[in-house]
Amino acid sequence: QVQLVESGGGLVQPGGSLRLSCAGSGFTFSTFFMSWYRQAPEKERELVASISTLGGTTNYADSVKGRFTISRDNAKNTVHLQMNSLKPEDTAVYYCEARRRISTTQVQDYWGQGTQVTVSS
């Protein structure tokens, strides 16, 4: 059974930090491209950060560059999102995604249940 379980969300003051974690099981974690998305109330889900299978390539949304860092530990089947200098506009439900292309037309795609991040004084 495939599972992605996020943790580490919570309430933090502006300027504070949080570290999100996502633990994968039931699939070959090291062969999947991992990403963090977020969705704020009444807004579309947006890509926050992504990391390649071996961690050598990362990408970030412009809104989080320089503040967030994505990393992965394939030995522990986990991906992390270190979030620093948090702003109220970072408030959202954060989701972990695992993705792997298995053919030119097919993609394996798994999602976690999400973890709430609230930035407020």
Short mmCIF file of C-alpha atoms in Angstrom, two decimals:
data_model
loop_
_atom_site.label_atom_id
_atom_site.label_comp_id
_atom_site.label_asym_id
_atom_site.label_seq_id
_atom_site.Cartn_x
_atom_site.Cartn_y
_atom_site.Cartn_z
CA GLN A 1 0.00 0.00 0.00
CA VAL A 2 1.44 3.33 -1.08
CA GLN A 3 1.58 6.00 1.59
CA LEU A 4 2.93 9.50 1.85
CA VAL A 5 2.62 10.96 5.33
CA GLU A 6 3.42 14.60 5.99
CA SER A 7 4.28 16.02 9.38
CA GLY A 8 5.76 19.13 10.95
CA GLY A 9 3.08 21.67 10.22
CA GLY A 10 1.70 24.04 12.80
CA LEU A 11 1.28 27.63 13.91
CA VAL A 12 4.31 29.91 13.73
CA GLN A 13 4.87 33.64 14.00
CA PRO A 14 6.02 35.70 11.03
CA GLY A 15 9.77 35.37 10.64
CA GLY A 16 9.78 31.95 12.23
CA SER A 17 10.75 28.57 10.86
CA LEU A 18 9.20 25.16 10.36
CA ARG A 19 10.53 21.91 8.96
CA LEU A 20 8.08 19.70 7.12
CA SER A 21 8.74 16.02 6.58
CA CYS A 22 7.15 13.50 4.26
CA ALA A 23 7.67 9.77 4.76
CA GLY A 24 7.02 7.45 1.85
CA SER A 25 6.27 3.74 1.92
CA GLY A 26 4.95 1.07 -0.39
CA PHE A 27 6.94 2.22 -3.42
CA THR A 28 10.56 2.60 -4.51
CA PHE A 29 11.09 6.05 -3.08
CA SER A 30 14.51 6.67 -4.63
CA THR A 31 13.13 6.39 -8.16
CA PHE A 32 10.52 9.11 -7.70
CA PHE A 33 10.84 12.83 -8.23
CA MET A 34 9.56 14.51 -5.05
CA SER A 35 7.75 17.81 -4.70
CA TRP A 36 6.01 19.99 -2.16
CA TYR A 37 2.86 21.83 -3.15
CA ARG A 38 0.64 24.13 -1.16
CA GLN A 39 -2.93 25.30 -1.35
CA ALA A 40 -4.28 28.34 0.44
CA PRO A 41 -8.00 28.86 0.99
CA GLU A 42 -9.79 29.74 -2.25
CA LYS A 43 -6.58 29.47 -4.24
CA GLU A 44 -5.26 26.87 -6.64
CA ARG A 45 -2.64 24.38 -5.56
CA GLU A 46 0.83 25.63 -6.44
CA LEU A 47 4.24 24.02 -6.71
CA VAL A 48 6.56 25.15 -3.94
CA ALA A 49 9.70 23.07 -4.46
CA SER A 50 10.88 19.91 -6.16
CA ILE A 51 13.91 17.65 -6.01
CA SER A 52 15.29 15.06 -8.40
CA THR A 53 15.67 11.38 -7.54
CA LEU A 54 19.22 11.66 -6.21
CA GLY A 55 18.81 15.18 -4.88
CA GLY A 56 21.16 16.78 -7.36
CA THR A 57 18.59 19.14 -8.85
CA THR A 58 16.16 21.35 -6.97
CA ASN A 59 13.65 23.91 -8.12
CA TYR A 60 11.71 26.53 -6.20
CA ALA A 61 8.81 28.86 -6.73
CA ASP A 62 9.99 32.45 -6.95
CA SER A 63 7.97 33.30 -3.85
CA VAL A 64 10.05 30.96 -1.65
CA LYS A 65 13.52 31.17 -3.18
CA GLY A 66 16.14 31.94 -0.57
CA ARG A 67 13.77 31.05 2.28
CA PHE A 68 12.82 27.38 1.70
CA THR A 69 15.09 24.41 1.17
CA ILE A 70 14.00 20.99 -0.07
CA SER A 71 16.07 17.92 0.68
CA ARG A 72 15.67 14.16 0.65
CA ASP A 73 17.09 11.11 2.39
CA ASN A 74 16.58 8.07 0.19
CA ALA A 75 17.91 5.75 2.89
CA LYS A 76 15.01 6.85 5.11
CA ASN A 77 12.45 7.37 2.34
CA THR A 78 11.85 10.93 3.44
CA VAL A 79 11.75 14.37 1.91
CA HIS A 80 11.94 17.57 3.91
CA LEU A 81 11.04 21.19 3.42
CA GLN A 82 12.91 23.61 5.64
CA MET A 83 10.96 26.86 5.75
CA ASN A 84 12.62 29.97 7.15
CA SER A 85 11.58 33.61 7.36
CA LEU A 86 7.96 32.58 7.12
CA LYS A 87 5.37 35.11 6.02
CA PRO A 88 1.59 35.19 6.51
CA GLU A 89 1.20 34.51 2.79
CA ASP A 90 2.91 31.15 3.31
CA THR A 91 -0.19 30.00 5.19
CA ALA A 92 -1.60 26.97 3.39
CA VAL A 93 -2.01 23.22 3.46
CA TYR A 94 1.26 21.71 2.28
CA TYR A 95 1.21 18.50 0.28
CA CYS A 96 3.94 16.05 -0.61
CA GLU A 97 3.93 14.50 -4.09
CA ALA A 98 5.87 11.58 -5.54
CA ARG A 99 6.02 11.37 -9.32
CA ARG A 100 7.65 9.06 -11.81
CA ARG A 101 7.26 8.84 -15.55
CA ILE A 102 6.87 5.25 -16.64
CA SER A 103 6.29 5.84 -20.34
CA THR A 104 5.90 8.71 -22.77
CA THR A 105 2.22 8.89 -21.87
CA GLN A 106 1.99 7.52 -18.33
CA VAL A 107 2.96 8.97 -14.98
CA GLN A 108 2.80 7.40 -11.52
CA ASP A 109 1.68 10.05 -9.11
CA TYR A 110 1.09 9.79 -5.36
CA TRP A 111 -0.04 12.43 -2.86
CA GLY A 112 0.00 12.82 0.87
CA GLN A 113 -2.94 14.01 2.93
CA GLY A 114 -1.44 17.42 3.65
CA THR A 115 -0.27 19.31 6.70
CA GLN A 116 -1.49 22.75 7.75
CA VAL A 117 0.97 25.61 8.07
CA THR A 118 -0.32 28.81 9.62
CA VAL A 119 1.84 31.91 9.88
CA SER A 120 0.27 34.45 12.18
CA SER A 121 1.07 36.68 15.11
#
